[in-house]
Amino acid sequence: MTNKKSSNYPSLVYANSSGEIFDYPGLDMAGRRGRSFFQPDVEDLIPLPEGSELFIIPESSPIAWDPFQEDFVVFDTELPDGQALAVAAFMAPAYTQTALAAYRRESQEPLPLFAYTAVGWWKGRFWVPAFRSDRDKRQDIKGFRQEEVIRKTRATLKKFRKNRLIQHLGKCSLTYGCPAAKNFFLGRYEAPLPSSPVCNARCLGCLSYQPEGGPPSTQERITFTPSAKELSETALLHLKRVKNGVVSFGQGCEGEPLMQAELLEATVALIRKEHRDGTVNLNTNASRPKAIEALARKGLDSIRISMNSVDPRFYDAYYRPKGYRYQDVLESWQVAKAEGLHVSLNLFVMPGLTDLPSHFDRLCGLIDRYGLDLIQLRNHNIDPDWYMDSIGFDNNQEPLGIRTMVKELKKRFPLLKFGYFNPPVKKDKR
Ligand code: SF4
């Protein structure tokens, strides 16, 4: 990578087939939103966050901005070992992308389920179009000392030999390196309570279950249903030792927790019988309003509703719901607010889709109608081409830009918060 004084904008980066990455000072980084290329504003650029990864896009050609031709160009240079390949960043948690990586790809085979953010080289380092969307440090890589993670995980596994859920989380911590599982064993922040091997949706980008021909799933789905005793024992161990602790049903390594509604009700009742403090949260596709009402009355504190889009066409095309409708999700949102729960919207961020004016208007309409406490701005972990083709995305609107969308939402809803993680909920809020 060149360290000479570079221009006033990041230059293109590309890779060879052995994974070596190079910069090309004559061409500038380009970004993508929806199906079109653009150059992210310099104000939108930050150094690549610590804990991020760089991915080489197979069978691809990078797209760059040529400042001399003043146009986007395909960088299809032949290298000694084949064509130049595109590079994308998979950012560390708590960072939200504002532009996708720009490349052309012939292959129809979907890329693995990660977010592919634009990346360039400038002033001796990598830069990305993104912003930190949550100040909370719970998943910052420098906060994890592996030696301590191993020691505390092993000690807890020894102490809770009979608890299958804790044993499952042990594998998540030591084998998969799941930050939520590590935080459970370190006794801090938020702990995961996966409970359901089954789901009533068939999301295109499901991280834990992918049919033949789909992209590889990145998480192994839990294969058993823990008991209320195992779930509550895990939750109580965490909530009793963590100030402002959070425990959450609904993890990437499971199906839909509301498919185990009665089990969750029994678990929340056991937790609340023994412990009033701490936050019991539910990450969910919110498909069952009645179950959410019952859980709220048992002592649930908050829910996080996941949506790829507030546009029912794109929602249905992505979630492919089985036995529920987009309308049920909205009814759950309404019930949750009526029951006084803290409600977050986990809005999968896809630049050029999430920030469309029509999408913005619809989102504002829903917030006006139901109220909302927090929007979690998580990057959509999916191959953008495969995703947009699969949901039939075609667009003739000029996107607002993700940062502008957030700014406009803040202006319109001053009490609405933005973040990335499930916050502890203050009891007087319940
Ligand atoms: S709701 Fe969750 S578990 Fe179910 S298909 Fe979608 S991502 Fe997978």
GROMACS .gro file of C-alpha atoms and ligand atoms in nm:
model
  438
    1MET     CA    1   0.000   0.000   0.000
    2THR     CA    2   0.146   0.345  -0.096
    3ASN     CA    3   0.229   0.577   0.191
    4LYS     CA    4   0.311   0.878  -0.027
    5LYS     CA    5   0.107   1.190   0.039
    6SER     CA    6  -0.223   1.089  -0.118
    7SER     CA    7  -0.502   1.301  -0.273
    8ASN     CA    8  -0.792   1.452  -0.076
    9TYR     CA    9  -1.000   1.136  -0.105
   10PRO     CA   10  -0.946   0.763  -0.046
   11SER     CA   11  -0.814   0.570  -0.340
   12LEU     CA   12  -0.944   0.245  -0.481
   13VAL     CA   13  -0.836  -0.076  -0.311
   14TYR     CA   14  -0.836  -0.412  -0.486
   15ALA     CA   15  -0.698  -0.760  -0.425
   16ASN     CA   16  -0.534  -1.045  -0.608
   17SER     CA   17  -0.664  -1.401  -0.583
   18SER     CA   18  -0.418  -1.482  -0.300
   19GLY     CA   19  -0.589  -1.219  -0.090
   20GLU     CA   20  -0.320  -0.951  -0.099
   21ILE     CA   21  -0.473  -0.604  -0.098
   22PHE     CA   22  -0.336  -0.307  -0.290
   23ASP     CA   23  -0.438   0.056  -0.342
   24TYR     CA   24  -0.450   0.227  -0.680
   25PRO     CA   25  -0.371   0.596  -0.625
   26GLY     CA   26  -0.495   0.704  -0.973
   27LEU     CA   27  -0.854   0.604  -0.903
   28ASP     CA   28  -1.082   0.700  -0.615
   29MET     CA   29  -1.298   0.477  -0.395
   30ALA     CA   30  -1.661   0.451  -0.508
   31GLY     CA   31  -1.967   0.352  -0.312
   32ARG     CA   32  -2.306   0.209  -0.395
   33ARG     CA   33  -2.660   0.262  -0.274
   34GLY     CA   34  -2.946   0.063  -0.414
   35ARG     CA   35  -2.840  -0.025  -0.766
   36SER     CA   36  -2.644   0.293  -0.838
   37PHE     CA   37  -2.286   0.407  -0.771
   38PHE     CA   38  -2.191   0.732  -0.602
   39GLN     CA   39  -1.901   0.894  -0.421
   40PRO     CA   40  -1.965   0.913  -0.043
   41ASP     CA   41  -1.907   1.259   0.106
   42VAL     CA   42  -1.572   1.305   0.282
   43GLU     CA   43  -1.768   1.397   0.600
   44ASP     CA   44  -1.918   1.049   0.584
   45LEU     CA   45  -1.578   0.878   0.602
   46ILE     CA   46  -1.417   0.733   0.916
   47PRO     CA   47  -1.105   0.517   0.967
   48LEU     CA   48  -1.192   0.145   0.950
   49PRO     CA   49  -1.304   0.061   1.308
   50GLU     CA   50  -1.090  -0.175   1.515
   51GLY     CA   51  -1.232  -0.527   1.508
   52SER     CA   52  -1.356  -0.495   1.147
   53GLU     CA   53  -1.267  -0.746   0.873
   54LEU     CA   54  -1.187  -0.706   0.503
   55PHE     CA   55  -1.346  -0.946   0.252
   56ILE     CA   56  -1.239  -1.021  -0.103
   57ILE     CA   57  -1.544  -1.047  -0.332
   58PRO     CA   58  -1.503  -1.358  -0.552
   59GLU     CA   59  -1.559  -1.331  -0.930
   60SER     CA   60  -1.588  -0.953  -0.908
   61SER     CA   61  -1.438  -0.639  -1.064
   62PRO     CA   62  -1.404  -0.326  -0.849
   63ILE     CA   63  -1.586  -0.009  -0.958
   64ALA     CA   64  -1.392   0.313  -0.900
   65TRP     CA   65  -1.433   0.686  -0.963
   66ASP     CA   66  -1.193   0.817  -1.228
   67PRO     CA   67  -1.129   1.185  -1.142
   68PHE     CA   68  -0.983   1.248  -1.488
   69GLN     CA   69  -1.274   1.098  -1.688
   70GLU     CA   70  -1.510   1.221  -1.411
   71ASP     CA   71  -1.698   0.894  -1.432
   72PHE     CA   72  -1.728   0.554  -1.269
   73VAL     CA   73  -1.504   0.293  -1.427
   74VAL     CA   74  -1.465  -0.085  -1.398
   75PHE     CA   75  -1.115  -0.169  -1.271
   76ASP     CA   76  -1.072  -0.489  -1.470
   77THR     CA   77  -0.693  -0.496  -1.469
   78GLU     CA   78  -0.538  -0.839  -1.532
   79LEU     CA   79  -0.290  -0.929  -1.256
   80PRO     CA   80  -0.025  -1.205  -1.279
   81ASP     CA   81  -0.262  -1.443  -1.100
   82GLY     CA   82  -0.591  -1.334  -1.255
   83GLN     CA   83  -0.821  -1.034  -1.253
   84ALA     CA   84  -0.823  -0.768  -0.985
   85LEU     CA   85  -1.093  -0.842  -0.728
   86ALA     CA   86  -1.314  -0.608  -0.523
   87VAL     CA   87  -1.265  -0.559  -0.148
   88ALA     CA   88  -1.539  -0.485   0.107
   89ALA     CA   89  -1.535  -0.411   0.480
   90PHE     CA   90  -1.738  -0.606   0.737
   91MET     CA   91  -1.744  -0.350   1.014
   92ALA     CA   92  -1.719  -0.408   1.387
   93PRO     CA   93  -2.046  -0.392   1.591
   94ALA     CA   94  -2.186  -0.044   1.675
   95TYR     CA   95  -2.097   0.103   1.332
   96THR     CA   96  -2.357   0.174   1.064
   97GLN     CA   97  -2.272   0.181   0.694
   98THR     CA   98  -2.379   0.465   0.461
   99ALA     CA   99  -2.250   0.311   0.137
  100LEU     CA  100  -2.206  -0.043   0.003
  101ALA     CA  101  -1.893  -0.167  -0.171
  102ALA     CA  102  -1.895  -0.088  -0.545
  103TYR     CA  103  -1.822  -0.380  -0.775
  104ARG     CA  104  -1.956  -0.568  -1.074
  105ARG     CA  105  -2.013  -0.940  -1.032
  106GLU     CA  106  -2.124  -1.190  -1.296
  107SER     CA  107  -2.183  -1.489  -1.067
  108GLN     CA  108  -2.540  -1.546  -0.945
  109GLU     CA  109  -2.416  -1.744  -0.645
  110PRO     CA  110  -2.508  -1.542  -0.335
  111LEU     CA  111  -2.223  -1.415  -0.116
  112PRO     CA  112  -2.213  -1.528   0.250
  113LEU     CA  113  -2.439  -1.345   0.496
  114PHE     CA  114  -2.228  -1.045   0.588
  115ALA     CA  115  -2.258  -0.670   0.524
  116TYR     CA  116  -2.036  -0.548   0.240
  117THR     CA  117  -1.940  -0.187   0.309
  118ALA     CA  118  -1.728   0.032   0.077
  119VAL     CA  119  -1.360   0.072   0.174
  120GLY     CA  120  -1.070   0.284   0.043
  121TRP     CA  121  -0.709   0.372   0.130
  122TRP     CA  122  -0.604   0.722   0.244
  123LYS     CA  123  -0.340   0.878   0.468
  124GLY     CA  124  -0.183   0.539   0.530
  125ARG     CA  125  -0.496   0.357   0.643
  126PHE     CA  126  -0.833   0.210   0.540
  127TRP     CA  127  -1.145   0.434   0.546
  128VAL     CA  128  -1.516   0.346   0.532
  129PRO     CA  129  -1.838   0.548   0.480
  130ALA     CA  130  -2.001   0.488   0.818
  131PHE     CA  131  -2.066   0.632   1.162
  132ARG     CA  132  -2.064   0.498   1.517
  133SER     CA  133  -2.436   0.449   1.595
  134ASP     CA  134  -2.394   0.339   1.957
  135ARG     CA  135  -2.147   0.463   2.222
  136ASP     CA  136  -2.200   0.149   2.427
  137LYS     CA  137  -1.873  -0.053   2.438
  138ARG     CA  138  -2.025  -0.393   2.511
  139GLN     CA  139  -1.892  -0.551   2.191
  140ASP     CA  140  -1.578  -0.345   2.136
  141ILE     CA  141  -1.303  -0.596   2.052
  142LYS     CA  142  -1.050  -0.439   2.287
  143GLY     CA  143  -1.288  -0.508   2.577
  144PHE     CA  144  -1.243  -0.884   2.545
  145ARG     CA  145  -0.934  -1.050   2.697
  146GLN     CA  146  -0.946  -1.402   2.554
  147GLU     CA  147  -0.760  -1.554   2.847
  148GLU     CA  148  -1.026  -1.418   3.085
  149VAL     CA  149  -1.309  -1.530   2.851
  150ILE     CA  150  -1.172  -1.887   2.847
  151ARG     CA  151  -1.113  -1.900   3.224
  152LYS     CA  152  -1.455  -1.764   3.320
  153THR     CA  153  -1.641  -1.967   3.058
  154ARG     CA  154  -1.480  -2.291   3.177
  155ALA     CA  155  -1.548  -2.210   3.541
  156THR     CA  156  -1.918  -2.147   3.474
  157LEU     CA  157  -1.952  -2.459   3.256
  158LYS     CA  158  -1.809  -2.665   3.544
  159LYS     CA  159  -2.051  -2.509   3.793
  160PHE     CA  160  -2.359  -2.556   3.570
  161ARG     CA  161  -2.291  -2.897   3.417
  162LYS     CA  162  -2.662  -2.989   3.408
  163ASN     CA  163  -2.780  -2.667   3.242
  164ARG     CA  164  -2.788  -2.748   2.869
  165LEU     CA  165  -2.839  -2.381   2.777
  166ILE     CA  166  -2.526  -2.269   2.961
  167GLN     CA  167  -2.337  -2.557   2.798
  168HIS     CA  168  -2.469  -2.438   2.457
  169LEU     CA  169  -2.356  -2.080   2.531
  170GLY     CA  170  -2.016  -2.219   2.629
  171LYS     CA  171  -1.971  -2.339   2.270
  172CYS     CA  172  -2.093  -2.002   2.140
  173SER     CA  173  -1.832  -1.828   2.358
  174LEU     CA  174  -1.531  -2.055   2.303
  175THR     CA  175  -1.594  -2.190   1.949
  176TYR     CA  176  -1.795  -1.925   1.766
  177GLY     CA  177  -1.659  -1.625   1.961
  178CYS     CA  178  -2.012  -1.481   2.002
  179PRO     CA  179  -1.970  -1.145   2.187
  180ALA     CA  180  -2.310  -1.180   2.357
  181ALA     CA  181  -2.219  -1.525   2.495
  182LYS     CA  182  -1.875  -1.396   2.605
  183ASN     CA  183  -2.040  -1.108   2.792
  184PHE     CA  184  -2.261  -1.360   2.975
  185PHE     CA  185  -1.958  -1.553   3.100
  186LEU     CA  186  -1.771  -1.231   3.180
  187GLY     CA  187  -2.075  -1.123   3.384
  188ARG     CA  188  -2.143  -0.788   3.214
  189TYR     CA  189  -2.388  -0.604   2.983
  190GLU     CA  190  -2.635  -0.826   2.789
  191ALA     CA  191  -2.672  -1.207   2.800
  192PRO     CA  192  -2.837  -1.421   2.530
  193LEU     CA  193  -3.126  -1.662   2.605
  194PRO     CA  194  -3.178  -1.864   2.284
  195SER     CA  195  -3.484  -2.089   2.321
  196SER     CA  196  -3.634  -2.185   1.985
  197PRO     CA  197  -3.516  -2.437   1.721
  198VAL     CA  198  -3.815  -2.343   1.500
  199CYS     CA  199  -3.946  -2.032   1.323
  200ASN     CA  200  -4.262  -1.909   1.150
  201ALA     CA  201  -4.073  -1.712   0.886
  202ARG     CA  202  -3.830  -1.804   0.606
  203CYS     CA  203  -3.610  -1.496   0.588
  204LEU     CA  204  -3.389  -1.479   0.280
  205GLY     CA  205  -3.102  -1.375   0.505
  206CYS     CA  206  -3.164  -1.606   0.800
  207LEU     CA  207  -2.831  -1.645   0.979
  208SER     CA  208  -2.918  -1.979   1.138
  209TYR     CA  209  -3.109  -2.165   0.868
  210GLN     CA  210  -3.054  -2.161   0.493
  211PRO     CA  211  -3.221  -2.394   0.241
  212GLU     CA  212  -3.034  -2.567  -0.042
  213GLY     CA  213  -2.901  -2.310  -0.292
  214GLY     CA  214  -2.908  -2.023  -0.039
  215PRO     CA  215  -2.596  -1.851   0.096
  216PRO     CA  216  -2.408  -2.040   0.368
  217SER     CA  217  -2.567  -1.975   0.711
  218THR     CA  218  -2.318  -1.817   0.953
  219GLN     CA  219  -2.460  -1.956   1.278
  220GLU     CA  220  -2.553  -2.309   1.390
  221ARG     CA  221  -2.916  -2.311   1.504
  222ILE     CA  222  -2.987  -2.440   1.855
  223THR     CA  223  -3.120  -2.797   1.827
  224PHE     CA  224  -3.305  -2.831   2.158
  225THR     CA  225  -3.566  -2.634   2.355
  226PRO     CA  226  -3.431  -2.535   2.696
  227SER     CA  227  -3.659  -2.569   2.997
  228ALA     CA  228  -3.797  -2.273   3.189
  229LYS     CA  229  -3.564  -2.377   3.475
  230GLU     CA  230  -3.256  -2.372   3.246
  231LEU     CA  231  -3.355  -2.035   3.094
  232SER     CA  232  -3.442  -1.867   3.424
  233GLU     CA  233  -3.131  -2.007   3.598
  234THR     CA  234  -2.917  -1.856   3.319
  235ALA     CA  235  -3.102  -1.523   3.333
  236LEU     CA  236  -3.090  -1.498   3.713
  237LEU     CA  237  -2.719  -1.580   3.725
  238HIS     CA  238  -2.668  -1.279   3.494
  239LEU     CA  239  -2.920  -1.029   3.636
  240LYS     CA  240  -2.816  -1.090   3.998
  241ARG     CA  241  -2.450  -1.010   3.928
  242VAL     CA  242  -2.476  -0.737   3.659
  243LYS     CA  243  -2.589  -0.384   3.747
  244ASN     CA  244  -2.830  -0.264   3.473
  245GLY     CA  245  -2.797  -0.610   3.320
  246VAL     CA  246  -3.002  -0.715   3.016
  247VAL     CA  247  -3.107  -1.068   2.918
  248SER     CA  248  -3.249  -1.125   2.571
  249PHE     CA  249  -3.462  -1.393   2.411
  250GLY     CA  250  -3.418  -1.406   2.031
  251GLN     CA  251  -3.062  -1.465   1.912
  252GLY     CA  252  -2.895  -1.523   1.575
  253CYS     CA  253  -2.844  -1.889   1.667
  254GLU     CA  254  -3.214  -1.971   1.696
  255GLY     CA  255  -3.553  -1.952   1.524
  256GLU     CA  256  -3.835  -1.728   1.649
  257PRO     CA  257  -3.870  -1.716   2.033
  258LEU     CA  258  -4.245  -1.645   2.011
  259MET     CA  259  -4.282  -2.002   1.883
  260GLN     CA  260  -4.209  -2.095   2.249
  261ALA     CA  261  -4.451  -1.838   2.396
  262GLU     CA  262  -4.567  -2.045   2.695
  263LEU     CA  263  -4.209  -2.144   2.780
  264LEU     CA  264  -4.108  -1.777   2.773
  265GLU     CA  265  -4.406  -1.679   2.992
  266ALA     CA  266  -4.308  -1.944   3.249
  267THR     CA  267  -3.944  -1.828   3.233
  268VAL     CA  268  -4.025  -1.458   3.281
  269ALA     CA  269  -4.256  -1.549   3.573
  270LEU     CA  270  -3.973  -1.749   3.738
  271ILE     CA  271  -3.727  -1.463   3.686
  272ARG     CA  272  -3.961  -1.195   3.820
  273LYS     CA  273  -4.066  -1.410   4.120
  274GLU     CA  274  -3.702  -1.402   4.232
  275HIS     CA  275  -3.563  -1.078   4.093
  276ARG     CA  276  -3.719  -0.740   4.003
  277ASP     CA  277  -3.413  -0.560   3.872
  278GLY     CA  278  -3.252  -0.580   3.529
  279THR     CA  279  -3.411  -0.584   3.185
  280VAL     CA  280  -3.579  -0.886   3.029
  281ASN     CA  281  -3.587  -0.820   2.655
  282LEU     CA  282  -3.732  -1.003   2.354
  283ASN     CA  283  -3.572  -0.981   2.008
  284THR     CA  284  -3.848  -1.094   1.773
  285ASN     CA  285  -4.019  -1.091   1.437
  286ALA     CA  286  -4.322  -0.976   1.643
  287SER     CA  287  -4.555  -1.213   1.463
  288ARG     CA  288  -4.778  -1.289   1.766
  289PRO     CA  289  -4.943  -0.986   1.936
  290LYS     CA  290  -5.131  -1.198   2.193
  291ALA     CA  291  -4.811  -1.366   2.310
  292ILE     CA  292  -4.642  -1.028   2.351
  293GLU     CA  293  -4.935  -0.902   2.560
  294ALA     CA  294  -4.909  -1.208   2.788
  295LEU     CA  295  -4.531  -1.173   2.824
  296ALA     CA  296  -4.562  -0.805   2.913
  297ARG     CA  297  -4.805  -0.895   3.191
  298LYS     CA  298  -4.560  -1.154   3.325
  299GLY     CA  299  -4.281  -0.897   3.355
  300LEU     CA  300  -4.113  -0.858   3.016
  301ASP     CA  301  -3.958  -0.508   2.990
  302SER     CA  302  -3.876  -0.449   2.626
  303ILE     CA  303  -3.902  -0.584   2.274
  304ARG     CA  304  -3.694  -0.535   1.962
  305ILE     CA  305  -3.891  -0.579   1.639
  306SER     CA  306  -3.676  -0.682   1.341
  307MET     CA  307  -3.769  -0.555   0.994
  308ASN     CA  308  -3.580  -0.542   0.664
  309SER     CA  309  -3.828  -0.280   0.542
  310VAL     CA  310  -4.145  -0.104   0.658
  311ASP     CA  311  -4.276  -0.147   0.302
  312PRO     CA  312  -4.507  -0.455   0.320
  313ARG     CA  313  -4.409  -0.563  -0.036
  314PHE     CA  314  -4.042  -0.586   0.058
  315TYR     CA  315  -4.123  -0.720   0.406
  316ASP     CA  316  -4.327  -1.012   0.269
  317ALA     CA  317  -4.074  -1.083  -0.007
  318TYR     CA  318  -3.794  -1.104   0.251
  319TYR     CA  319  -3.959  -1.265   0.557
  320ARG     CA  320  -4.184  -1.499   0.359
  321PRO     CA  321  -4.401  -1.534   0.671
  322LYS     CA  322  -4.575  -1.866   0.751
  323GLY     CA  323  -4.908  -1.818   0.929
  324TYR     CA  324  -4.873  -1.449   1.009
  325ARG     CA  325  -4.899  -1.120   0.821
  326TYR     CA  326  -4.717  -0.785   0.814
  327GLN     CA  327  -5.029  -0.647   0.988
  328ASP     CA  328  -4.967  -0.878   1.287
  329VAL     CA  329  -4.623  -0.721   1.330
  330LEU     CA  330  -4.779  -0.375   1.346
  331GLU     CA  331  -5.043  -0.502   1.591
  332SER     CA  332  -4.764  -0.638   1.812
  333TRP     CA  333  -4.595  -0.296   1.800
  334GLN     CA  334  -4.921  -0.135   1.912
  335VAL     CA  335  -4.981  -0.392   2.190
  336ALA     CA  336  -4.625  -0.354   2.318
  337LYS     CA  337  -4.664   0.024   2.348
  338ALA     CA  338  -5.007  -0.018   2.507
  339GLU     CA  339  -4.854  -0.253   2.766
  340GLY     CA  340  -4.583   0.005   2.840
  341LEU     CA  341  -4.293  -0.195   2.698
  342HIS     CA  342  -3.980  -0.022   2.570
  343VAL     CA  343  -4.001  -0.077   2.193
  344SER     CA  344  -3.703  -0.081   1.956
  345LEU     CA  345  -3.713  -0.122   1.579
  346ASN     CA  346  -3.420  -0.329   1.451
  347LEU     CA  347  -3.410  -0.173   1.104
  348PHE     CA  348  -3.170  -0.362   0.873
  349VAL     CA  349  -2.972  -0.082   0.705
  350MET     CA  350  -2.928  -0.118   0.327
  351PRO     CA  351  -2.815   0.215   0.172
  352GLY     CA  352  -3.038   0.305  -0.122
  353LEU     CA  353  -3.336   0.111   0.015
  354THR     CA  354  -3.371   0.200   0.384
  355ASP     CA  355  -3.327   0.571   0.308
  356LEU     CA  356  -3.574   0.603   0.019
  357PRO     CA  357  -3.817   0.898   0.062
  358SER     CA  358  -4.119   0.661   0.037
  359HIS     CA  359  -3.963   0.436   0.303
  360PHE     CA  360  -3.892   0.739   0.522
  361ASP     CA  361  -4.251   0.864   0.494
  362ARG     CA  362  -4.395   0.524   0.576
  363LEU     CA  363  -4.161   0.489   0.878
  364CYS     CA  364  -4.265   0.832   1.007
  365GLY     CA  365  -4.629   0.733   0.966
  366LEU     CA  366  -4.578   0.421   1.179
  367ILE     CA  367  -4.387   0.610   1.449
  368ASP     CA  368  -4.662   0.875   1.456
  369ARG     CA  369  -4.928   0.604   1.490
  370TYR     CA  370  -4.766   0.366   1.741
  371GLY     CA  371  -4.480   0.558   1.904
  372LEU     CA  372  -4.124   0.423   1.925
  373ASP     CA  373  -3.837   0.446   2.176
  374LEU     CA  374  -3.531   0.343   1.975
  375ILE     CA  375  -3.418   0.255   1.624
  376GLN     CA  376  -3.129   0.010   1.611
  377LEU     CA  377  -2.932   0.079   1.291
  378ARG     CA  378  -2.781  -0.262   1.215
  379ASN     CA  379  -2.625  -0.327   0.878
  380HIS     CA  380  -2.813  -0.580   0.670
  381ASN     CA  381  -2.589  -0.886   0.649
  382ILE     CA  382  -2.675  -0.998   0.299
  383ASP     CA  383  -2.547  -0.997  -0.061
  384PRO     CA  384  -2.699  -0.670  -0.196
  385ASP     CA  385  -2.746  -0.798  -0.553
  386TRP     CA  386  -2.905  -1.126  -0.445
  387TYR     CA  387  -3.124  -0.943  -0.194
  388MET     CA  388  -3.249  -0.674  -0.433
  389ASP     CA  389  -3.312  -0.926  -0.710
  390SER     CA  390  -3.494  -1.159  -0.469
  391ILE     CA  391  -3.732  -0.891  -0.333
  392GLY     CA  392  -3.788  -0.738  -0.679
  393PHE     CA  393  -3.633  -0.407  -0.578
  394ASP     CA  394  -3.648  -0.151  -0.852
  395ASN     CA  395  -3.608   0.215  -0.778
  396ASN     CA  396  -3.666   0.554  -0.932
  397GLN     CA  397  -3.628   0.767  -0.621
  398GLU     CA  398  -3.319   0.958  -0.507
  399PRO     CA  399  -3.217   0.811  -0.166
  400LEU     CA  400  -3.192   1.059   0.123
  401GLY     CA  401  -2.863   0.916   0.247
  402ILE     CA  402  -2.856   0.716   0.572
  403ARG     CA  403  -2.713   1.000   0.784
  404THR     CA  404  -2.965   1.250   0.643
  405MET     CA  405  -3.248   1.005   0.714
  406VAL     CA  406  -3.135   0.980   1.078
  407LYS     CA  407  -3.100   1.360   1.104
  408GLU     CA  408  -3.453   1.411   0.965
  409LEU     CA  409  -3.597   1.148   1.201
  410LYS     CA  410  -3.428   1.320   1.497
  411LYS     CA  411  -3.580   1.652   1.393
  412ARG     CA  412  -3.925   1.499   1.353
  413PHE     CA  413  -3.911   1.280   1.667
  414PRO     CA  414  -3.687   1.452   1.923
  415LEU     CA  415  -3.745   1.182   2.189
  416LEU     CA  416  -3.662   0.894   1.953
  417LYS     CA  417  -3.322   0.741   2.026
  418PHE     CA  418  -3.080   0.572   1.786
  419GLY     CA  419  -2.836   0.294   1.863
  420TYR     CA  420  -2.721  -0.057   1.790
  421PHE     CA  421  -2.772  -0.251   2.114
  422ASN     CA  422  -3.061  -0.331   2.352
  423PRO     CA  423  -3.043  -0.075   2.635
  424PRO     CA  424  -3.120  -0.144   3.001
  425VAL     CA  425  -3.475  -0.016   3.062
  426LYS     CA  426  -3.538   0.212   3.360
  427LYS     CA  427  -3.811   0.054   3.581
  428ASP     CA  428  -4.015   0.379   3.615
  429LYS     CA  429  -4.056   0.343   3.236
  430ARG     CA  430  -4.250   0.022   3.304
  431SF4     S1  431  -3.730  -1.460   1.188
  431SF4    FE1  432  -3.518  -1.498   1.253
  431SF4     S2  433  -3.497  -1.719   1.278
  431SF4    FE2  434  -3.686  -1.679   1.160
  431SF4     S3  435  -3.624  -1.702   0.948
  431SF4    FE3  436  -3.609  -1.486   1.004
  431SF4     S4  437  -3.397  -1.456   1.072
  431SF4    FE4  438  -3.437  -1.675   1.070
   0.00000   0.00000   0.00000
